[in-house]
Coordinates of N, CA, C and O in Angstrom, one line a residue:
M1 N 101.1 92.3 84.6 CA 99.9 91.8 83.9 C 99.6 90.4 84.4 O 98.5 90.1 84.7
A2 N 100.6 89.5 84.6 CA 100.4 88.2 85.1 C 99.8 88.2 86.5 O 99.0 87.4 86.8
L3 N 100.3 89.1 87.3 CA 99.8 89.2 88.7 C 98.3 89.6 88.7 O 97.6 89.0 89.5
A4 N 97.9 90.5 87.8 CA 96.5 90.9 87.7 C 95.7 89.7 87.3 O 94.6 89.5 87.9
V5 N 96.1 89.0 86.4 CA 95.3 87.8 85.9 C 95.2 86.8 87.0 O 94.1 86.3 87.3
L6 N 96.4 86.5 87.6 CA 96.3 85.5 88.7 C 95.5 85.9 89.9 O 94.7 85.2 90.5
S7 N 95.6 87.2 90.2 CA 94.7 87.8 91.3 C 93.3 87.7 91.0 O 92.4 87.3 91.8
A8 N 92.9 88.0 89.7 CA 91.5 87.9 89.3 C 91.0 86.5 89.3 O 89.9 86.2 89.8
V9 N 91.8 85.6 88.8 CA 91.3 84.1 88.8 C 91.2 83.6 90.2 O 90.2 83.0 90.6
G10 N 92.3 83.9 91.0 CA 92.3 83.4 92.4 C 91.1 84.0 93.2 O 90.4 83.3 94.0
G11 N 90.9 85.3 93.0 CA 89.8 86.0 93.7 C 88.4 85.4 93.3 O 87.5 85.2 94.1
G12 N 88.3 85.2 92.0 CA 87.0 84.6 91.5 C 86.8 83.2 92.1 O 85.6 82.9 92.4
I13 N 87.8 82.4 92.1 CA 87.7 81.1 92.7 C 87.3 81.1 94.2 O 86.4 80.4 94.7
L14 N 87.9 82.0 94.9 CA 87.6 82.2 96.3 C 86.2 82.7 96.6 O 85.5 82.2 97.4
I15 N 85.8 83.7 95.8 CA 84.4 84.3 96.0 C 83.4 83.2 95.6 O 82.4 83.0 96.3
G16 N 83.6 82.5 94.5 CA 82.7 81.5 94.1 C 82.6 80.4 95.1 O 81.5 79.9 95.4
S17 N 83.7 79.9 95.6 CA 83.7 78.9 96.6 C 83.0 79.3 97.9 O 82.2 78.6 98.5
A18 N 83.3 80.6 98.3 CA 82.6 81.1 99.5 C 81.1 81.2 99.3 O 80.3 80.9 100.2
A19 N 80.7 81.6 98.1 CA 79.2 81.7 97.8 C 78.6 80.3 97.9 O 77.5 80.2 98.5
V20 N 79.2 79.3 97.3 CA 78.6 78.0 97.4 C 78.7 77.4 98.8 O 77.7 76.9 99.3
F21 N 79.8 77.6 99.5 CA 79.9 77.2 100.9 C 78.8 77.8 101.8 O 78.1 77.1 102.6
L22 N 78.6 79.1 101.7 CA 77.6 79.8 102.5 C 76.2 79.3 102.2 O 75.4 79.1 103.1
K23 N 75.9 79.1 100.9 CA 74.6 78.7 100.5 C 74.3 77.2 101.1 O 73.2 76.9 101.6
V24 N 75.3 76.4 101.0 CA 75.2 75.0 101.4 C 75.1 74.9 102.9 O 74.3 74.1 103.4
T25 N 75.9 75.7 103.6 CA 75.9 75.5 105.1 C 74.9 76.3 105.8 O 74.4 75.9 106.9
T26 N 74.5 77.5 105.3 CA 73.5 78.3 106.0 C 72.2 78.5 105.2 O 71.2 79.0 105.8
G27 N 72.2 78.3 103.9 CA 71.1 78.6 103.1 C 71.0 80.1 102.7 O 70.0 80.5 102.0
H28 N 72.0 80.9 103.1 CA 71.9 82.3 102.8 C 72.8 82.6 101.5 O 73.7 81.9 101.2
I29 N 72.4 83.7 100.9 CA 73.2 84.1 99.7 C 74.3 85.1 100.1 O 74.1 85.9 101.0
L30 N 75.5 84.9 99.5 CA 76.6 85.7 99.8 C 76.5 87.1 99.2 O 76.9 87.3 98.0
G31 N 75.9 88.0 99.9 CA 75.8 89.4 99.5 C 76.4 90.2 100.6 O 75.8 90.3 101.7
V32 N 77.6 90.7 100.4 CA 78.4 91.3 101.5 C 77.7 92.5 102.1 O 77.6 92.6 103.4
S33 N 77.0 93.3 101.3 CA 76.3 94.5 101.9 C 75.2 94.0 102.8 O 74.9 94.6 103.8
G34 N 74.5 93.0 102.3 CA 73.4 92.4 103.1 C 73.8 91.8 104.4 O 73.2 91.9 105.5
I35 N 75.0 91.1 104.3 CA 75.5 90.5 105.5 C 75.9 91.5 106.5 O 75.6 91.4 107.7
L36 N 76.6 92.6 106.0 CA 77.0 93.7 106.9 C 75.8 94.4 107.5 O 75.8 94.6 108.8
G37 N 74.9 94.7 106.7 CA 73.7 95.5 107.2 C 72.9 94.6 108.2 O 72.4 95.2 109.2
N38 N 72.7 93.4 108.0 CA 72.0 92.5 108.9 C 72.7 92.1 110.1 O 72.1 91.7 111.1
A39 N 74.0 92.2 110.1 CA 74.8 91.9 111.3 C 74.5 92.9 112.4 O 74.5 92.5 113.6
F40 N 74.2 94.1 112.1 CA 73.8 95.1 113.1 C 72.4 95.0 113.5 O 72.1 95.4 114.6
S41 N 71.5 94.5 112.6 CA 70.1 94.6 113.0 C 69.6 93.2 113.5 O 68.5 93.2 114.0
R42 N 70.3 92.2 113.4 CA 69.9 90.9 113.9 C 70.9 90.4 114.9 O 72.0 89.9 114.5
P43 N 70.6 90.4 116.2 CA 71.5 90.0 117.2 C 72.0 88.5 117.2 O 73.1 88.2 117.6
V44 N 71.2 87.7 116.6 CA 71.6 86.2 116.5 C 72.3 86.0 115.2 O 72.1 85.0 114.5
A45 N 73.1 86.9 114.8 CA 73.8 86.8 113.5 C 75.3 86.4 113.6 O 76.1 87.1 113.0
G46 N 75.6 85.5 114.4 CA 77.0 85.1 114.7 C 77.7 84.7 113.4 O 78.9 85.1 113.3
W47 N 77.1 84.0 112.5 CA 77.8 83.6 111.3 C 78.1 84.8 110.5 O 79.1 84.9 109.8
R48 N 77.3 85.9 110.5 CA 77.6 87.1 109.8 C 78.8 87.8 110.3 O 79.7 88.2 109.5
W49 N 79.0 87.8 111.6 CA 80.2 88.4 112.2 C 81.4 87.6 111.9 O 82.5 88.1 111.7
A50 N 81.2 86.3 111.9 CA 82.4 85.4 111.6 C 82.8 85.6 110.1 O 84.0 85.7 109.8
F51 N 81.8 85.8 109.2 CA 82.1 86.0 107.8 C 82.9 87.3 107.7 O 83.9 87.4 107.0
L52 N 82.4 88.4 108.3 CA 83.0 89.7 108.2 C 84.4 89.7 108.8 O 85.3 90.3 108.3
A53 N 84.6 89.0 109.9 CA 85.9 88.8 110.5 C 86.9 88.1 109.5 O 88.0 88.5 109.4
G54 N 86.3 87.2 108.8 CA 87.2 86.5 107.8 C 87.6 87.4 106.7 O 88.7 87.3 106.2
V55 N 86.7 88.2 106.2 CA 87.0 89.2 105.2 C 88.1 90.2 105.6 O 89.1 90.4 104.9
I56 N 87.9 90.7 106.8 CA 88.9 91.6 107.3 C 90.2 90.9 107.7 O 91.3 91.4 107.4
G57 N 90.1 89.7 108.3 CA 91.3 88.9 108.6 C 92.1 88.6 107.4 O 93.4 88.6 107.4
A58 N 91.5 88.2 106.3 CA 92.2 87.9 105.1 C 93.0 89.1 104.6 O 94.1 88.9 104.2
A59 N 92.4 90.3 104.6 CA 93.1 91.5 104.2 C 94.3 91.7 105.1 O 95.4 92.1 104.6
V60 N 94.2 91.5 106.4 CA 95.3 91.7 107.3 C 96.4 90.7 107.0 O 97.6 91.1 107.0
I61 N 96.0 89.5 106.8 CA 97.0 88.5 106.5 C 97.8 88.8 105.2 O 99.0 88.7 105.2
V62 N 97.1 89.2 104.2 CA 97.7 89.5 102.9 C 98.7 90.7 103.1 O 99.8 90.7 102.7
H63 N 98.3 91.7 103.9 CA 99.1 92.8 104.2 C 100.3 92.4 105.0 O 101.5 92.8 104.7
A64 N 100.1 91.6 106.0 CA 101.2 91.2 106.9 C 102.2 90.3 106.3 O 103.4 90.4 106.6
T65 N 101.8 89.5 105.3 CA 102.7 88.6 104.6 C 103.5 89.3 103.5 O 104.4 88.7 102.9
G66 N 103.1 90.5 103.2 CA 103.8 91.2 102.1 C 103.5 90.7 100.8 O 104.3 90.8 99.8
A67 N 102.3 90.1 100.6 CA 101.9 89.5 99.3 C 101.9 90.7 98.3 O 101.6 91.8 98.7
P68 N 102.2 90.3 97.1 CA 102.2 91.4 96.1 C 100.9 92.1 95.9 O 99.8 91.4 95.8
V69 N 100.9 93.4 95.8 CA 99.7 94.2 95.6 C 99.9 94.9 94.3 O 100.9 95.5 94.0
P70 N 98.9 95.0 93.4 CA 99.0 95.7 92.1 C 99.5 97.1 92.4 O 99.0 97.8 93.3
E71 N 100.4 97.6 91.6 CA 100.9 99.0 91.7 C 99.8 100.1 91.8 O 100.0 101.0 92.6
S72 N 98.7 99.9 91.1 CA 97.7 100.9 91.1 C 97.0 101.1 92.4 O 96.4 102.1 92.7
F73 N 97.2 100.1 93.3 CA 96.5 100.2 94.6 C 97.4 100.8 95.7 O 97.0 101.1 96.8
R74 N 98.7 100.9 95.4 CA 99.7 101.3 96.4 C 99.7 102.7 96.8 O 100.1 103.1 97.9
H75 N 99.2 103.6 95.9 CA 99.4 105.0 96.2 C 98.0 105.8 96.3 O 97.9 106.9 96.0
L76 N 97.0 105.1 96.7 CA 95.7 105.7 96.8 C 95.6 106.4 98.2 O 95.9 105.9 99.2
A77 N 95.1 107.7 98.1 CA 95.0 108.5 99.3 C 93.7 108.0 100.1 O 92.8 107.5 99.5
W78 N 93.8 108.0 101.4 CA 92.7 107.6 102.2 C 91.4 108.3 101.9 O 90.3 107.8 102.0
Q79 N 91.5 109.6 101.6 CA 90.3 110.4 101.3 C 89.6 109.9 100.0 O 88.4 109.8 100.0
R80 N 90.4 109.5 99.1 CA 89.8 108.9 97.8 C 89.1 107.6 98.1 O 88.0 107.3 97.6
L81 N 89.7 106.8 99.0 CA 89.1 105.5 99.3 C 87.9 105.7 100.1 O 86.9 105.0 100.0
L82 N 87.8 106.7 101.0 CA 86.7 107.0 101.8 C 85.5 107.4 100.9 O 84.4 106.9 101.0
V83 N 85.8 108.3 99.9 CA 84.7 108.8 99.0 C 84.2 107.6 98.2 O 83.0 107.4 98.0
A84 N 85.2 106.7 97.7 CA 84.8 105.6 96.9 C 83.9 104.6 97.8 O 82.9 104.1 97.3
G85 N 84.3 104.4 99.0 CA 83.5 103.5 99.9 C 82.1 104.1 100.1 O 81.1 103.3 100.1
L86 N 82.0 105.4 100.3 CA 80.7 106.0 100.6 C 79.8 105.9 99.3 O 78.6 105.6 99.4
L87 N 80.4 106.1 98.1 CA 79.6 105.9 96.9 C 79.2 104.5 96.7 O 78.1 104.2 96.2
I88 N 80.1 103.6 97.0 CA 79.7 102.2 96.8 C 78.6 101.8 97.8 O 77.6 101.1 97.4
G89 N 78.7 102.3 99.0 CA 77.6 102.0 100.0 C 76.3 102.6 99.5 O 75.2 101.9 99.6
A90 N 76.3 103.8 99.0 CA 75.0 104.4 98.5 C 74.5 103.6 97.3 O 73.3 103.4 97.2
G91 N 75.4 103.1 96.4 CA 75.0 102.3 95.3 C 74.4 101.0 95.7 O 73.4 100.6 95.1
T92 N 74.9 100.4 96.7 CA 74.4 99.1 97.1 C 73.0 99.3 97.7 O 72.1 98.4 97.6
R93 N 72.8 100.4 98.4 CA 71.5 100.7 98.9 C 70.5 100.9 97.8 O 69.3 100.4 97.8
L94 N 70.9 101.7 96.8 CA 70.0 101.9 95.6 C 69.7 100.6 94.8 O 68.6 100.5 94.4
A95 N 70.7 99.8 94.7 CA 70.5 98.6 93.9 C 70.0 97.4 94.8 O 69.7 96.3 94.2
N96 N 69.8 97.7 96.0 CA 69.3 96.6 97.0 C 70.2 95.4 96.9 O 69.8 94.3 96.9
G97 N 71.5 95.7 96.9 CA 72.5 94.6 96.9 C 73.8 95.0 96.3 O 73.9 96.1 95.7
C98 N 74.8 94.2 96.5 CA 76.1 94.6 96.0 C 76.6 93.7 94.8 O 75.8 92.8 94.4
T99 N 77.8 93.8 94.4 CA 78.3 93.0 93.2 C 78.4 91.6 93.6 O 78.1 90.7 92.7
S100 N 78.7 91.3 94.8 CA 78.7 89.8 95.2 C 77.3 89.2 95.2 O 77.1 88.1 94.7
G101 N 76.4 89.9 95.7 CA 75.0 89.4 95.8 C 74.4 89.3 94.4 O 73.8 88.3 94.0
H102 N 74.5 90.4 93.6 CA 73.9 90.4 92.3 C 74.7 89.7 91.3 O 74.2 88.9 90.5
G103 N 76.0 90.0 91.3 CA 76.9 89.5 90.2 C 77.2 88.0 90.4 O 77.2 87.2 89.4
V104 N 77.5 87.5 91.6 CA 77.9 86.1 91.7 C 76.6 85.3 92.0 O 76.4 84.3 91.2
C105 N 75.8 85.6 92.9 CA 74.7 84.8 93.3 C 73.4 85.1 92.4 O 72.7 84.2 92.0
G106 N 73.1 86.4 92.2 CA 71.9 86.7 91.4 C 72.0 86.2 90.0 O 71.0 85.6 89.5
L107 N 73.1 86.4 89.4 CA 73.3 85.9 88.0 C 73.2 84.4 88.0 O 72.7 83.8 87.0
G108 N 73.8 83.8 89.0 CA 73.8 82.3 89.1 C 72.4 81.8 89.2 O 72.1 80.7 88.8
N109 N 71.5 82.6 89.8 CA 70.1 82.2 90.0 C 69.2 82.7 88.8 O 68.0 82.6 88.9
L110 N 69.9 83.2 87.8 CA 69.2 83.8 86.6 C 68.2 84.9 86.9 O 67.1 84.9 86.3
S111 N 68.6 85.7 87.9 CA 67.7 86.8 88.3 C 67.8 88.0 87.2 O 68.9 88.5 87.0
G112 N 66.6 88.4 86.7 CA 66.6 89.5 85.8 C 67.0 90.8 86.4 O 67.7 91.7 85.9
R113 N 66.5 91.0 87.7 CA 66.9 92.2 88.5 C 68.4 92.3 88.7 O 69.0 93.4 88.6
S114 N 69.0 91.1 88.9 CA 70.5 91.1 89.1 C 71.2 91.4 87.8 O 72.2 92.1 87.8
L115 N 70.7 90.9 86.7 CA 71.3 91.2 85.4 C 71.3 92.7 85.2 O 72.3 93.3 84.8
I116 N 70.2 93.4 85.4 CA 70.2 94.8 85.2 C 71.1 95.5 86.2 O 71.9 96.4 85.8
A117 N 71.2 95.1 87.4 CA 72.1 95.7 88.4 C 73.5 95.5 88.0 O 74.3 96.5 88.0
V118 N 73.9 94.4 87.5 CA 75.3 94.1 87.1 C 75.6 95.0 85.9 O 76.7 95.5 85.8
L119 N 74.7 95.1 84.9 CA 74.9 95.9 83.8 C 75.2 97.4 84.2 O 76.1 98.0 83.7
V120 N 74.4 97.9 85.2 CA 74.6 99.2 85.7 C 75.9 99.3 86.3 O 76.7 100.3 86.1
F121 N 76.3 98.3 87.2 CA 77.6 98.4 87.8 C 78.7 98.4 86.8 O 79.7 99.2 86.9
M122 N 78.7 97.6 85.8 CA 79.8 97.5 84.8 C 79.9 98.7 83.9 O 81.0 99.2 83.6
V123 N 78.7 99.3 83.5 CA 78.8 100.5 82.7 C 79.3 101.7 83.5 O 80.2 102.4 83.0
T124 N 78.9 101.8 84.8 CA 79.4 102.8 85.7 C 80.9 102.7 85.9 O 81.7 103.6 85.8
A125 N 81.4 101.4 86.1 CA 82.8 101.2 86.3 C 83.6 101.6 85.1 O 84.6 102.2 85.2
G126 N 83.1 101.2 83.9 CA 83.8 101.5 82.7 C 83.8 103.0 82.5 O 84.9 103.6 82.0
L127 N 82.8 103.7 82.8 CA 82.7 105.2 82.7 C 83.7 105.8 83.6 O 84.5 106.8 83.2
I128 N 83.8 105.4 84.8 CA 84.8 105.9 85.8 C 86.2 105.7 85.3 O 87.0 106.6 85.4
V129 N 86.5 104.5 84.8 CA 87.8 104.2 84.3 C 88.2 105.2 83.1 O 89.3 105.7 83.1
F130 N 87.2 105.3 82.3 CA 87.4 106.3 81.1 C 87.7 107.7 81.6 O 88.6 108.3 81.2
L131 N 86.9 108.1 82.6 CA 87.1 109.5 83.1 C 88.4 109.6 83.9 O 89.0 110.7 83.9
Q132 N 88.8 108.6 84.5 CA 90.1 108.6 85.2 C 91.3 109.0 84.3 O 92.3 109.5 84.7
H133 N 91.1 108.6 83.0 CA 92.2 108.8 82.1 C 92.2 110.2 81.4 O 93.0 110.5 80.5
I134 N 91.2 111.0 81.7 CA 91.1 112.3 81.1 C 91.9 113.3 82.0 O 91.7 113.3 83.2
E135 N 92.8 114.0 81.4 CA 93.7 114.9 82.1 C 92.9 115.9 82.9 O 92.0 116.6 82.3
G136 N 93.2 116.1 84.1 CA 92.6 117.1 85.0 C 91.2 116.8 85.5 O 90.6 117.6 86.2
W137 N 90.7 115.6 85.3 CA 89.4 115.2 85.9 C 89.6 115.1 87.3 O 90.6 114.7 87.9
F138 N 88.6 115.4 88.1 CA 88.7 115.6 89.6 C 89.1 114.4 90.4 O 89.4 114.5 91.5
L139 N 88.9 113.2 89.8 CA 89.3 112.0 90.6 C 90.8 111.7 90.3 O 91.4 110.9 90.6

């Protein structure tokens, strides 16, 4: 329980700091799906590739150092992660942004559209968690 709380607080501080840093240094909003999508479509997007390398590099460093990972993440099948990733990608397309863009930056800018998107994200996440606990459900 303590690890989950510390991870959430630490992650929140890092994401918030990254959002502020990116806005101050480049003037862009930290929306990971937008950064990824535009990295392929805009050739002069060096900062986008640097950001994405940092996201992947941080995960590699955490894995390499043996940092503690919550038990619930240790036994996920790659097929399940693939389906989850595809569903998240489809959702970010439908919402015209991801949780970092809408939840961190959009709500910070008092965007009504982002508030609706975040409410949909959270209700959907709650529903999936509920369904996960039903015996025999397909996930």
